Amino acid sequence: MGGPWGLAVPGGAAIESGRGMNDVGLRRGPNPAKNPPPTCYKPPMRSPIPLLKPFVLAGRNLRLAQVLGRRWQRQVIFMVGGLIVGLAGVGLALGADEAQRLYFSLLRWSPYAGFVVTPLGFGLAAYVTRRFFPNTQGSGIPQAIAARQIEASGDRAKLVGLRAAVGKILLTLAGLCFGASIGREGPTVQVGASVMFLIGRLSPRRQPGLILAGAAAGVAAAFNTPLAGIVFAIEEMSRSFDVRTSGLVIGAVILAGLFSLATMGNYTYFGTTAAMLSPGLDWLAILVCGVVGGLAGGLFSRILIATPTGIPGRAGAWIRAHAIQFAAACGLLVAVCGFLSDGATSGTGYAYARELVHSHHSLMFIFAPLKFIATTLSAISGLPGGIFSPSLSVGAGIGADLAQLFPAAPLSAIVLIGMVSYFAGVVQAPITSFVIVSEMTDNHAMLLPLMAAALIATASSKLICRDGVYHALSHRFLHPEE
């Protein structure tokens, strides 16, 4: 409010609208300089962005849907791949049993049939391997290890492609039909890696992880040992733990294991045993078996790594120039081992190792050395086939022979220690060795003795062979020109 003379009242408002006040508080008219007259009104320009906003959001949603769709597509294909690995493992297991049954029926018809069938079969299998299915010789695990380190997809396909998978299955079963001392577990690893490699074409950056997952799933499906499959992938295949691939490995193992359970049931590979060592002198068996098994495993690895490239002189040159004849000669010696052991050294040796695990000692003392020789000859001949099961059989035989030194100890317990010791000496992967044998027999009471034996055997093996057989052999596929 203002006073009666038009003076400004502090805190009040102007008396008349439209007029301001001068410095002395009197009213005055508007100042044109400070209050310019309004010009023509121009409405602001409307941006076209709000009109396009629904279309922008629709495009973003479409791209998001495409990304999610591709991810789900990869997940579904990955699940299908895990199931295919399980199918391959079960198929190889059933096929291997039938192939061995066929060969043993031939021996029942004539114990001398092996002297004809085995050398000819070795020569034929070596020719087909070199001519039509290169890079399928041996276990298959070295190929999977090498494939993870190769960058070019085309070079990887030579080791873990479709041709390698098909040839591995066919020639492994053929070798068992001919009486070779080979296993099916290494080939299952290569086949599993091949399946996941083909799936990895959809995501090339993840191919090494998928190959690792396929290898782990192969071990899990072959033995029905999911934990051993995971440990094998970490310790033996990659020799490190990668958080980014752990999900792939576990997922593949679960899917392959589920298929194996659905078709084969929940079983333990060697059956269940509750044997354990009593405190006292029986624990000396750990030291004895660890040293003997480790040295024998190291010798086996040294022979495989040295043949044929490491053999000097005319012998090595002849083997490299006459690979087919060398394979046939190895087959003849394998037939001799089979004849001397009444067929016990032929095939995987699973049935005989299972008998020993359950304390049914019906084998002769020379089973272990003959099985060692037959497995070595089969491995260096160039035939596709694994050394997993035969190594466990050799270790079981070594344990049974050394059990004579410890009459008070349970035979089954010494056999388990022998299996872990020899296998750890071959692959120099102590954790994988005791985990897989413990899981195969569902025996946790022997876990500490098996752990100690694996460590002793690995240290003893390194006195003869500096590296495990799988990683040493993988260098042949990484540097084939050497």
Tab-separated table of C-alpha atoms in Angstrom:
chain	number	residue	atom	x	y	z
A	1	MET	CA	0.000	0.000	0.000
A	2	GLY	CA	1.139	3.605	-0.639
A	3	GLY	CA	0.620	6.771	1.514
A	4	PRO	CA	-1.974	9.443	0.712
A	5	TRP	CA	0.538	11.571	-1.257
A	6	GLY	CA	1.498	8.684	-3.543
A	7	LEU	CA	4.663	7.927	-1.680
A	8	ALA	CA	5.885	4.369	-1.584
A	9	VAL	CA	5.225	2.545	1.588
A	10	PRO	CA	7.991	0.081	2.506
A	11	GLY	CA	6.803	-3.414	1.941
A	12	GLY	CA	3.773	-2.152	0.002
A	13	ALA	CA	2.744	-2.364	-3.664
A	14	ALA	CA	2.327	0.311	-6.352
A	15	ILE	CA	-0.940	2.383	-6.023
A	16	GLU	CA	-1.710	2.572	-9.720
A	17	SER	CA	-1.040	-0.228	-12.143
A	18	GLY	CA	1.037	0.392	-15.207
A	19	ARG	CA	3.313	2.999	-13.615
A	20	GLY	CA	6.550	2.678	-11.649
A	21	MET	CA	8.224	5.053	-9.171
A	22	ASN	CA	11.168	7.373	-9.485
A	23	ASP	CA	14.119	7.683	-7.149
A	24	VAL	CA	12.191	9.837	-4.696
A	25	GLY	CA	9.285	7.514	-4.571
A	26	LEU	CA	6.993	9.448	-7.024
A	27	ARG	CA	5.139	7.703	-9.756
A	28	ARG	CA	6.421	7.871	-13.290
A	29	GLY	CA	5.513	6.423	-16.651
A	30	PRO	CA	7.138	3.406	-18.257
A	31	ASN	CA	10.693	3.738	-19.553
A	32	PRO	CA	10.816	2.599	-23.165
A	33	ALA	CA	14.535	1.814	-22.910
A	34	LYS	CA	14.033	-0.560	-20.097
A	35	ASN	CA	10.671	-1.900	-21.239
A	36	PRO	CA	10.645	-2.098	-25.041
A	37	PRO	CA	7.274	-2.527	-26.718
A	38	PRO	CA	6.416	-6.104	-27.639
A	39	THR	CA	7.186	-7.259	-31.156
A	40	CYS	CA	5.197	-9.706	-33.296
A	41	TYR	CA	4.777	-13.060	-31.508
A	42	LYS	CA	6.511	-16.021	-33.119
A	43	PRO	CA	5.558	-19.460	-31.776
A	44	PRO	CA	8.557	-21.750	-31.053
A	45	MET	CA	9.489	-24.350	-33.642
A	46	ARG	CA	8.371	-27.867	-32.660
A	47	SER	CA	11.178	-30.453	-32.829
A	48	PRO	CA	10.491	-33.525	-35.020
A	49	ILE	CA	12.159	-35.781	-32.411
A	50	PRO	CA	9.042	-36.312	-30.280
A	51	LEU	CA	7.192	-37.380	-33.399
A	52	LEU	CA	9.894	-39.964	-34.186
A	53	LYS	CA	10.269	-41.197	-30.594
A	54	PRO	CA	7.861	-44.171	-30.981
A	55	PHE	CA	9.776	-45.329	-34.053
A	56	VAL	CA	13.129	-44.981	-32.239
A	57	LEU	CA	11.845	-47.014	-29.299
A	58	ALA	CA	10.483	-49.644	-31.646
A	59	GLY	CA	13.876	-49.931	-33.361
A	60	ARG	CA	15.646	-50.308	-30.036
A	61	ASN	CA	13.207	-52.993	-28.936
A	62	LEU	CA	13.690	-54.804	-32.224
A	63	ARG	CA	17.485	-54.780	-31.839
A	64	LEU	CA	17.176	-55.971	-28.234
A	65	ALA	CA	14.878	-58.763	-29.326
A	66	GLN	CA	17.360	-59.770	-32.032
A	67	VAL	CA	20.247	-59.847	-29.530
A	68	LEU	CA	18.236	-61.859	-27.011
A	69	GLY	CA	17.069	-64.159	-29.779
A	70	ARG	CA	20.627	-64.855	-30.876
A	71	ARG	CA	21.649	-65.521	-27.274
A	72	TRP	CA	18.784	-67.922	-26.722
A	73	GLN	CA	19.559	-69.594	-30.033
A	74	ARG	CA	23.156	-70.160	-28.916
A	75	GLN	CA	21.974	-71.464	-25.554
A	76	VAL	CA	19.593	-73.945	-27.175
A	77	ILE	CA	22.247	-75.130	-29.616
A	78	PHE	CA	24.728	-75.425	-26.746
A	79	MET	CA	22.245	-77.604	-24.836
A	80	VAL	CA	21.748	-79.768	-27.896
A	81	GLY	CA	25.543	-80.064	-28.191
A	82	GLY	CA	25.875	-81.263	-24.606
A	83	LEU	CA	23.239	-83.903	-25.218
A	84	ILE	CA	25.027	-85.001	-28.399
A	85	VAL	CA	28.269	-85.419	-26.424
A	86	GLY	CA	26.367	-87.621	-23.967
A	87	LEU	CA	24.959	-89.612	-26.879
A	88	ALA	CA	28.466	-90.074	-28.315
A	89	GLY	CA	29.795	-91.248	-24.958
A	90	VAL	CA	27.016	-93.780	-24.495
A	91	GLY	CA	27.273	-94.930	-28.100
A	92	LEU	CA	31.013	-95.458	-27.861
A	93	ALA	CA	30.588	-97.372	-24.607
A	94	LEU	CA	28.037	-99.746	-26.082
A	95	GLY	CA	29.977	-100.081	-29.331
A	96	ALA	CA	33.215	-100.819	-27.477
A	97	ASP	CA	31.556	-103.591	-25.482
A	98	GLU	CA	30.226	-105.189	-28.657
A	99	ALA	CA	33.571	-104.876	-30.456
A	100	GLN	CA	35.416	-106.609	-27.619
A	101	ARG	CA	32.755	-109.289	-27.425
A	102	LEU	CA	33.285	-109.968	-31.119
A	103	TYR	CA	37.042	-110.370	-30.710
A	104	PHE	CA	36.755	-112.616	-27.642
A	105	SER	CA	34.249	-114.821	-29.455
A	106	LEU	CA	36.848	-115.158	-32.219
A	107	LEU	CA	39.450	-116.237	-29.655
A	108	ARG	CA	37.035	-118.812	-28.252
A	109	TRP	CA	36.671	-120.222	-31.730
A	110	SER	CA	40.468	-120.386	-32.098
A	111	PRO	CA	43.078	-119.095	-29.634
A	112	TYR	CA	45.475	-118.622	-32.554
A	113	ALA	CA	43.147	-116.349	-34.530
A	114	GLY	CA	44.757	-113.281	-33.007
A	115	PHE	CA	48.051	-114.014	-34.779
A	116	VAL	CA	46.291	-113.345	-38.087
A	117	VAL	CA	43.548	-110.862	-37.266
A	118	THR	CA	45.512	-108.503	-35.022
A	119	PRO	CA	48.546	-107.775	-37.280
A	120	LEU	CA	46.387	-107.428	-40.397
A	121	GLY	CA	43.898	-105.279	-38.525
A	122	PHE	CA	46.626	-103.007	-37.171
A	123	GLY	CA	48.086	-102.516	-40.637
A	124	LEU	CA	44.675	-101.827	-42.194
A	125	ALA	CA	43.676	-99.391	-39.460
A	126	ALA	CA	46.994	-97.534	-39.739
A	127	TYR	CA	46.558	-97.217	-43.525
A	128	VAL	CA	42.988	-95.927	-43.263
A	129	THR	CA	44.032	-93.481	-40.539
A	130	ARG	CA	46.869	-92.001	-42.566
A	131	ARG	CA	44.974	-92.021	-45.862
A	132	PHE	CA	41.482	-90.849	-44.923
A	133	PHE	CA	41.456	-89.663	-41.301
A	134	PRO	CA	44.709	-87.867	-40.445
A	135	ASN	CA	45.095	-86.415	-36.945
A	136	THR	CA	42.936	-89.139	-35.397
A	137	GLN	CA	45.790	-91.382	-34.269
A	138	GLY	CA	46.339	-92.006	-30.596
A	139	SER	CA	44.227	-90.928	-27.669
A	140	GLY	CA	42.508	-87.816	-28.979
A	141	ILE	CA	43.157	-85.749	-25.858
A	142	PRO	CA	46.381	-84.210	-27.275
A	143	GLN	CA	44.384	-83.085	-30.322
A	144	ALA	CA	41.826	-81.355	-28.112
A	145	ILE	CA	44.580	-79.636	-26.113
A	146	ALA	CA	46.282	-78.437	-29.292
A	147	ALA	CA	43.003	-77.243	-30.832
A	148	ARG	CA	42.444	-74.852	-27.926
A	149	GLN	CA	45.785	-73.167	-28.615
A	150	ILE	CA	45.364	-72.810	-32.380
A	151	GLU	CA	43.890	-69.506	-33.554
A	152	ALA	CA	42.820	-70.331	-37.120
A	153	SER	CA	39.452	-72.037	-37.317
A	154	GLY	CA	40.476	-74.023	-40.382
A	155	ASP	CA	43.471	-75.510	-38.596
A	156	ARG	CA	41.309	-76.330	-35.583
A	157	ALA	CA	38.882	-78.202	-37.820
A	158	LYS	CA	41.670	-80.579	-38.822
A	159	LEU	CA	41.964	-81.723	-35.200
A	160	VAL	CA	38.420	-81.500	-33.870
A	161	GLY	CA	36.241	-81.297	-36.958
A	162	LEU	CA	33.498	-83.537	-38.269
A	163	ARG	CA	35.879	-85.805	-40.186
A	164	ALA	CA	38.044	-86.285	-37.102
A	165	ALA	CA	35.012	-87.213	-34.984
A	166	VAL	CA	33.645	-89.736	-37.467
A	167	GLY	CA	37.041	-91.319	-38.082
A	168	LYS	CA	37.789	-91.500	-34.373
A	169	ILE	CA	34.613	-93.418	-33.611
A	170	LEU	CA	34.927	-95.867	-36.491
A	171	LEU	CA	38.638	-96.613	-36.096
A	172	THR	CA	38.510	-96.935	-32.306
A	173	LEU	CA	35.800	-99.566	-32.592
A	174	ALA	CA	37.769	-101.256	-35.375
A	175	GLY	CA	40.891	-101.386	-33.198
A	176	LEU	CA	38.938	-103.100	-30.410
A	177	CYS	CA	37.608	-105.601	-32.947
A	178	PHE	CA	41.231	-106.407	-33.833
A	179	GLY	CA	42.289	-106.949	-30.214
A	180	ALA	CA	44.200	-103.704	-29.626
A	181	SER	CA	44.865	-102.667	-26.035
A	182	ILE	CA	43.101	-99.307	-26.285
A	183	GLY	CA	40.304	-97.457	-24.530
A	184	ARG	CA	37.297	-95.431	-25.585
A	185	GLU	CA	37.590	-92.520	-23.140
A	186	GLY	CA	40.219	-90.463	-24.982
A	187	PRO	CA	38.286	-90.777	-28.256
A	188	THR	CA	35.150	-89.627	-26.432
A	189	VAL	CA	37.041	-86.494	-25.386
A	190	GLN	CA	38.039	-85.721	-28.982
A	191	VAL	CA	34.517	-86.392	-30.234
A	192	GLY	CA	33.060	-84.157	-27.512
A	193	ALA	CA	35.498	-81.391	-28.396
A	194	SER	CA	34.579	-81.791	-32.078
A	195	VAL	CA	30.858	-81.463	-31.351
A	196	MET	CA	31.379	-78.288	-29.343
A	197	PHE	CA	33.785	-76.913	-31.944
A	198	LEU	CA	31.127	-77.219	-34.632
A	199	ILE	CA	28.683	-75.424	-32.345
A	200	GLY	CA	31.343	-72.790	-31.691
A	201	ARG	CA	31.149	-71.675	-35.311
A	202	LEU	CA	28.216	-69.511	-34.178
A	203	SER	CA	30.497	-67.712	-31.714
A	204	PRO	CA	34.133	-68.020	-32.852
A	205	ARG	CA	35.509	-66.090	-29.856
A	206	ARG	CA	34.183	-68.758	-27.497
A	207	GLN	CA	35.540	-71.751	-29.413
A	208	PRO	CA	38.403	-72.502	-26.964
A	209	GLY	CA	35.941	-72.518	-24.079
A	210	LEU	CA	33.495	-74.713	-25.971
A	211	ILE	CA	36.246	-77.187	-26.884
A	212	LEU	CA	37.173	-77.347	-23.209
A	213	ALA	CA	33.537	-77.917	-22.273
A	214	GLY	CA	33.205	-80.702	-24.838
A	215	ALA	CA	36.307	-82.446	-23.518
A	216	ALA	CA	35.055	-82.278	-19.934
A	217	ALA	CA	31.659	-83.570	-20.976
A	218	GLY	CA	33.356	-86.445	-22.800
A	219	VAL	CA	35.125	-87.625	-19.635
A	220	ALA	CA	31.952	-87.243	-17.590
A	221	ALA	CA	29.894	-89.224	-20.098
A	222	ALA	CA	32.529	-91.935	-20.562
A	223	PHE	CA	32.921	-92.762	-16.854
A	224	ASN	CA	29.746	-91.298	-15.351
A	225	THR	CA	32.041	-89.071	-13.278
A	226	PRO	CA	30.884	-85.441	-13.528
A	227	LEU	CA	33.269	-84.121	-10.885
A	228	ALA	CA	36.238	-85.824	-12.574
A	229	GLY	CA	35.206	-84.249	-15.877
A	230	ILE	CA	35.376	-80.760	-14.384
A	231	VAL	CA	38.690	-81.412	-12.627
A	232	PHE	CA	40.120	-82.933	-15.816
A	233	ALA	CA	39.205	-79.808	-17.769
A	234	ILE	CA	40.849	-77.501	-15.220
A	235	GLU	CA	43.989	-79.463	-14.383
A	236	GLU	CA	44.798	-81.364	-17.563
A	237	MET	CA	43.151	-79.611	-20.509
A	238	SER	CA	43.670	-75.946	-19.619
A	239	ARG	CA	45.986	-76.138	-16.582
A	240	SER	CA	44.240	-73.042	-15.250
A	241	PHE	CA	40.860	-71.887	-14.009
A	242	ASP	CA	38.976	-69.439	-16.205
A	243	VAL	CA	35.828	-67.933	-14.705
A	244	ARG	CA	34.481	-67.105	-18.148
A	245	THR	CA	34.462	-70.751	-19.255
A	246	SER	CA	33.452	-72.355	-15.958
A	247	GLY	CA	29.770	-72.007	-16.783
A	248	LEU	CA	30.263	-73.655	-20.161
A	249	VAL	CA	32.167	-76.564	-18.625
A	250	ILE	CA	29.656	-77.201	-15.852
A	251	GLY	CA	26.710	-76.847	-18.212
A	252	ALA	CA	28.144	-79.301	-20.745
A	253	VAL	CA	29.016	-81.813	-18.011
A	254	ILE	CA	25.492	-81.611	-16.589
A	255	LEU	CA	23.816	-82.112	-19.967
A	256	ALA	CA	26.085	-84.993	-20.997
A	257	GLY	CA	25.678	-86.566	-17.567
A	258	LEU	CA	21.895	-86.280	-17.723
A	259	PHE	CA	21.823	-88.119	-21.034
A	260	SER	CA	24.125	-90.807	-19.680
A	261	LEU	CA	21.944	-91.219	-16.586
A	262	ALA	CA	18.788	-91.398	-18.683
A	263	THR	CA	20.169	-94.150	-20.910
A	264	MET	CA	22.629	-96.085	-18.731
A	265	GLY	CA	21.287	-95.395	-15.253
A	266	ASN	CA	23.150	-94.185	-12.183
A	267	TYR	CA	26.136	-96.490	-11.942
A	268	THR	CA	29.727	-96.441	-10.711
A	269	TYR	CA	32.289	-97.449	-13.327
A	270	PHE	CA	34.089	-100.054	-11.222
A	271	GLY	CA	31.276	-100.695	-8.768
A	272	THR	CA	31.207	-99.681	-5.121
A	273	THR	CA	33.913	-100.673	-2.681
A	274	ALA	CA	34.355	-99.705	0.971
A	275	ALA	CA	37.952	-100.946	1.349
A	276	MET	CA	40.319	-98.870	3.466
A	277	LEU	CA	43.798	-99.098	4.926
A	278	SER	CA	44.302	-99.772	8.601
A	279	PRO	CA	46.704	-97.475	10.476
A	280	GLY	CA	50.203	-98.852	10.716
A	281	LEU	CA	52.482	-100.709	8.324
A	282	ASP	CA	49.781	-100.937	5.652
A	283	TRP	CA	50.401	-97.271	4.857
A	284	LEU	CA	53.839	-98.197	3.539
A	285	ALA	CA	51.951	-99.495	0.500
A	286	ILE	CA	51.306	-95.872	-0.457
A	287	LEU	CA	55.024	-95.176	-0.759
A	288	VAL	CA	55.829	-98.433	-2.550
A	289	CYS	CA	52.946	-98.232	-5.024
A	290	GLY	CA	53.523	-94.517	-5.585
A	291	VAL	CA	57.170	-94.975	-6.517
A	292	VAL	CA	56.726	-98.129	-8.620
A	293	GLY	CA	53.580	-96.915	-10.354
A	294	GLY	CA	55.013	-93.462	-10.974
A	295	LEU	CA	58.220	-94.801	-12.503
A	296	ALA	CA	56.289	-97.239	-14.708
A	297	GLY	CA	53.945	-94.468	-15.833
A	298	GLY	CA	56.861	-92.185	-16.604
A	299	LEU	CA	58.515	-94.918	-18.673
A	300	PHE	CA	55.302	-95.446	-20.633
A	301	SER	CA	55.040	-91.718	-21.367
A	302	ARG	CA	58.698	-91.496	-22.360
A	303	ILE	CA	58.282	-94.304	-24.912
A	304	LEU	CA	55.163	-92.722	-26.420
A	305	ILE	CA	56.784	-89.311	-26.728
A	306	ALA	CA	59.971	-90.706	-28.259
A	307	THR	CA	58.303	-92.913	-30.878
A	308	PRO	CA	58.911	-92.458	-33.722
A	309	THR	CA	60.425	-88.979	-33.925
A	310	GLY	CA	62.796	-89.461	-31.023
A	311	ILE	CA	64.284	-92.789	-32.097
A	312	PRO	CA	67.696	-92.138	-33.641
A	313	GLY	CA	69.492	-93.986	-36.414
A	314	ARG	CA	68.159	-96.484	-38.890
A	315	ALA	CA	65.453	-97.814	-36.599
A	316	GLY	CA	63.730	-94.446	-36.351
A	317	ALA	CA	64.121	-93.805	-40.085
A	318	TRP	CA	62.661	-97.220	-40.931
A	319	ILE	CA	59.640	-96.672	-38.664
A	320	ARG	CA	58.909	-93.288	-40.234
A	321	ALA	CA	59.268	-94.658	-43.771
A	322	HIS	CA	57.281	-97.876	-43.179
A	323	ALA	CA	54.479	-96.838	-40.852
A	324	ILE	CA	52.039	-99.508	-42.070
A	325	GLN	CA	54.525	-102.361	-41.682
A	326	PHE	CA	55.505	-101.050	-38.244
A	327	ALA	CA	51.848	-101.046	-37.186
A	328	ALA	CA	51.453	-104.639	-38.366
A	329	ALA	CA	54.567	-105.669	-36.426
A	330	CYS	CA	53.144	-104.016	-33.305
A	331	GLY	CA	49.925	-105.935	-33.890
A	332	LEU	CA	51.799	-109.227	-34.017
A	333	LEU	CA	53.489	-108.513	-30.675
A	334	VAL	CA	50.140	-107.492	-29.162
A	335	ALA	CA	48.731	-110.846	-30.297
A	336	VAL	CA	51.633	-112.597	-28.535
A	337	CYS	CA	50.814	-110.747	-25.297
A	338	GLY	CA	47.181	-111.722	-25.660
A	339	PHE	CA	48.069	-115.369	-26.234
A	340	LEU	CA	50.352	-115.511	-23.189
A	341	SER	CA	47.683	-113.889	-20.972
A	342	ASP	CA	44.783	-115.946	-22.352
A	343	GLY	CA	43.275	-112.827	-23.927
A	344	ALA	CA	43.412	-110.722	-20.752
A	345	THR	CA	45.574	-107.987	-22.304
A	346	SER	CA	43.268	-107.396	-25.278
A	347	GLY	CA	40.786	-104.541	-25.273
A	348	THR	CA	40.286	-101.979	-22.529
A	349	GLY	CA	41.024	-104.350	-19.632
A	350	TYR	CA	38.005	-103.017	-17.761
A	351	ALA	CA	36.594	-106.407	-16.745
A	352	TYR	CA	39.874	-107.574	-15.217
A	353	ALA	CA	40.448	-104.317	-13.348
A	354	ARG	CA	36.930	-104.540	-11.933
A	355	GLU	CA	37.632	-108.050	-10.652
A	356	LEU	CA	40.747	-106.816	-8.878
A	357	VAL	CA	38.909	-103.849	-7.363
A	358	HIS	CA	36.482	-106.323	-5.788
A	359	SER	CA	39.321	-108.572	-4.498
A	360	HIS	CA	38.766	-111.345	-7.053
A	361	HIS	CA	42.407	-112.058	-7.830
A	362	SER	CA	42.280	-114.628	-10.614
A	363	LEU	CA	44.938	-113.077	-12.869
A	364	MET	CA	48.478	-114.290	-13.244
A	365	PHE	CA	51.444	-112.335	-11.940
A	366	ILE	CA	52.568	-111.351	-15.447
A	367	PHE	CA	49.286	-109.602	-16.317
A	368	ALA	CA	50.613	-106.138	-15.398
A	369	PRO	CA	53.838	-106.297	-17.475
A	370	LEU	CA	52.055	-107.899	-20.432
A	371	LYS	CA	49.277	-105.307	-20.345
A	372	PHE	CA	51.925	-102.593	-20.138
A	373	ILE	CA	53.651	-103.950	-23.256
A	374	ALA	CA	50.403	-104.433	-25.192
A	375	THR	CA	49.193	-100.923	-24.377
A	376	THR	CA	52.539	-99.386	-25.306
A	377	LEU	CA	52.628	-101.200	-28.648
A	378	SER	CA	49.032	-100.260	-29.433
A	379	ALA	CA	49.723	-96.601	-28.624
A	380	ILE	CA	52.902	-96.255	-30.720
A	381	SER	CA	51.447	-98.142	-33.694
A	382	GLY	CA	49.473	-95.098	-34.821
A	383	LEU	CA	46.012	-96.553	-34.233
A	384	PRO	CA	43.243	-94.301	-32.907
A	385	GLY	CA	42.443	-95.317	-29.350
A	386	GLY	CA	42.734	-94.090	-25.793
A	387	ILE	CA	45.091	-95.016	-22.976
A	388	PHE	CA	42.764	-94.113	-20.100
A	389	SER	CA	41.190	-97.496	-19.324
A	390	PRO	CA	44.273	-99.573	-20.231
A	391	SER	CA	46.337	-97.422	-17.846
A	392	LEU	CA	43.890	-98.062	-15.032
A	393	SER	CA	44.118	-101.796	-15.806
A	394	VAL	CA	47.906	-101.726	-15.717
A	395	GLY	CA	47.787	-99.866	-12.427
A	396	ALA	CA	45.337	-102.391	-11.003
A	397	GLY	CA	47.706	-105.192	-12.000
A	398	ILE	CA	50.672	-103.427	-10.406
A	399	GLY	CA	48.687	-102.959	-7.207
A	400	ALA	CA	47.654	-106.616	-7.156
A	401	ASP	CA	51.273	-107.736	-7.575
A	402	LEU	CA	52.573	-105.392	-4.869
A	403	ALA	CA	49.780	-106.469	-2.522
A	404	GLN	CA	51.767	-109.661	-1.939
A	405	LEU	CA	54.158	-107.536	0.121
A	406	PHE	CA	51.330	-106.475	2.431
A	407	PRO	CA	49.312	-109.602	3.234
A	408	ALA	CA	47.398	-107.931	6.084
A	409	ALA	CA	46.113	-105.079	3.897
A	410	PRO	CA	42.878	-105.441	1.881
A	411	LEU	CA	43.646	-106.328	-1.740
A	412	SER	CA	41.058	-103.867	-3.017
A	413	ALA	CA	42.698	-100.961	-1.196
A	414	ILE	CA	46.151	-101.732	-2.648
A	415	VAL	CA	44.638	-102.103	-6.122
A	416	LEU	CA	43.078	-98.632	-5.898
A	417	ILE	CA	46.410	-97.149	-4.832
A	418	GLY	CA	48.121	-98.895	-7.733
A	419	MET	CA	45.572	-97.531	-10.211
A	420	VAL	CA	46.011	-93.964	-9.014
A	421	SER	CA	49.806	-94.270	-8.907
A	422	TYR	CA	50.273	-95.553	-12.436
A	423	PHE	CA	47.699	-93.206	-13.970
A	424	ALA	CA	49.217	-90.219	-12.168
A	425	GLY	CA	52.618	-91.291	-13.462
A	426	VAL	CA	51.313	-91.310	-17.034
A	427	VAL	CA	49.383	-88.036	-17.132
A	428	GLN	CA	51.131	-86.227	-14.247
A	429	ALA	CA	47.794	-84.782	-13.117
A	430	PRO	CA	47.519	-85.873	-9.482
A	431	ILE	CA	44.156	-84.261	-8.678
A	432	THR	CA	42.453	-85.780	-11.710
A	433	SER	CA	43.957	-89.169	-10.863
A	434	PHE	CA	42.669	-89.533	-7.322
A	435	VAL	CA	39.335	-87.799	-8.018
A	436	ILE	CA	38.475	-90.046	-10.942
A	437	VAL	CA	39.367	-93.308	-9.163
A	438	SER	CA	37.530	-92.220	-6.021
A	439	GLU	CA	34.457	-91.313	-8.055
A	440	MET	CA	34.630	-94.512	-10.106
A	441	THR	CA	34.474	-96.664	-6.977
A	442	ASP	CA	32.386	-94.388	-4.724
A	443	ASN	CA	35.064	-94.807	-2.069
A	444	HIS	CA	35.767	-91.748	0.063
A	445	ALA	CA	37.467	-93.591	2.910
A	446	MET	CA	40.538	-94.028	0.696
A	447	LEU	CA	40.713	-90.385	-0.349
A	448	LEU	CA	43.751	-89.420	1.747
A	449	PRO	CA	45.833	-92.480	0.750
A	450	LEU	CA	44.940	-91.901	-2.896
A	451	MET	CA	45.949	-88.250	-2.678
A	452	ALA	CA	49.304	-89.127	-1.154
A	453	ALA	CA	49.948	-91.855	-3.735
A	454	ALA	CA	49.132	-89.468	-6.608
A	455	LEU	CA	51.622	-86.884	-5.381
A	456	ILE	CA	54.386	-89.457	-4.859
A	457	ALA	CA	53.737	-91.016	-8.275
A	458	THR	CA	53.795	-87.657	-10.064
A	459	ALA	CA	57.123	-86.745	-8.479
A	460	SER	CA	58.573	-90.172	-9.347
A	461	SER	CA	57.349	-89.940	-12.938
A	462	LYS	CA	59.111	-86.624	-13.480
A	463	LEU	CA	62.420	-88.374	-12.847
A	464	ILE	CA	61.934	-90.177	-16.180
A	465	CYS	CA	59.610	-87.894	-18.162
A	466	ARG	CA	59.498	-84.154	-17.596
A	467	ASP	CA	55.945	-83.595	-18.835
A	468	GLY	CA	52.674	-85.499	-18.878
A	469	VAL	CA	51.995	-87.549	-21.966
A	470	TYR	CA	48.979	-85.592	-23.210
A	471	HIS	CA	50.623	-82.170	-23.229
A	472	ALA	CA	53.865	-83.547	-24.619
A	473	LEU	CA	52.065	-85.227	-27.517
A	474	SER	CA	49.997	-82.112	-28.216
A	475	HIS	CA	53.151	-80.377	-29.498
A	476	ARG	CA	53.153	-82.729	-32.482
A	477	PHE	CA	49.881	-81.189	-33.657
A	478	LEU	CA	50.920	-77.630	-32.827
A	479	HIS	CA	54.233	-77.967	-34.699
A	480	PRO	CA	53.756	-80.812	-37.215
A	481	GLU	CA	56.797	-79.774	-39.225
A	482	GLU	CA	59.159	-80.522	-36.322
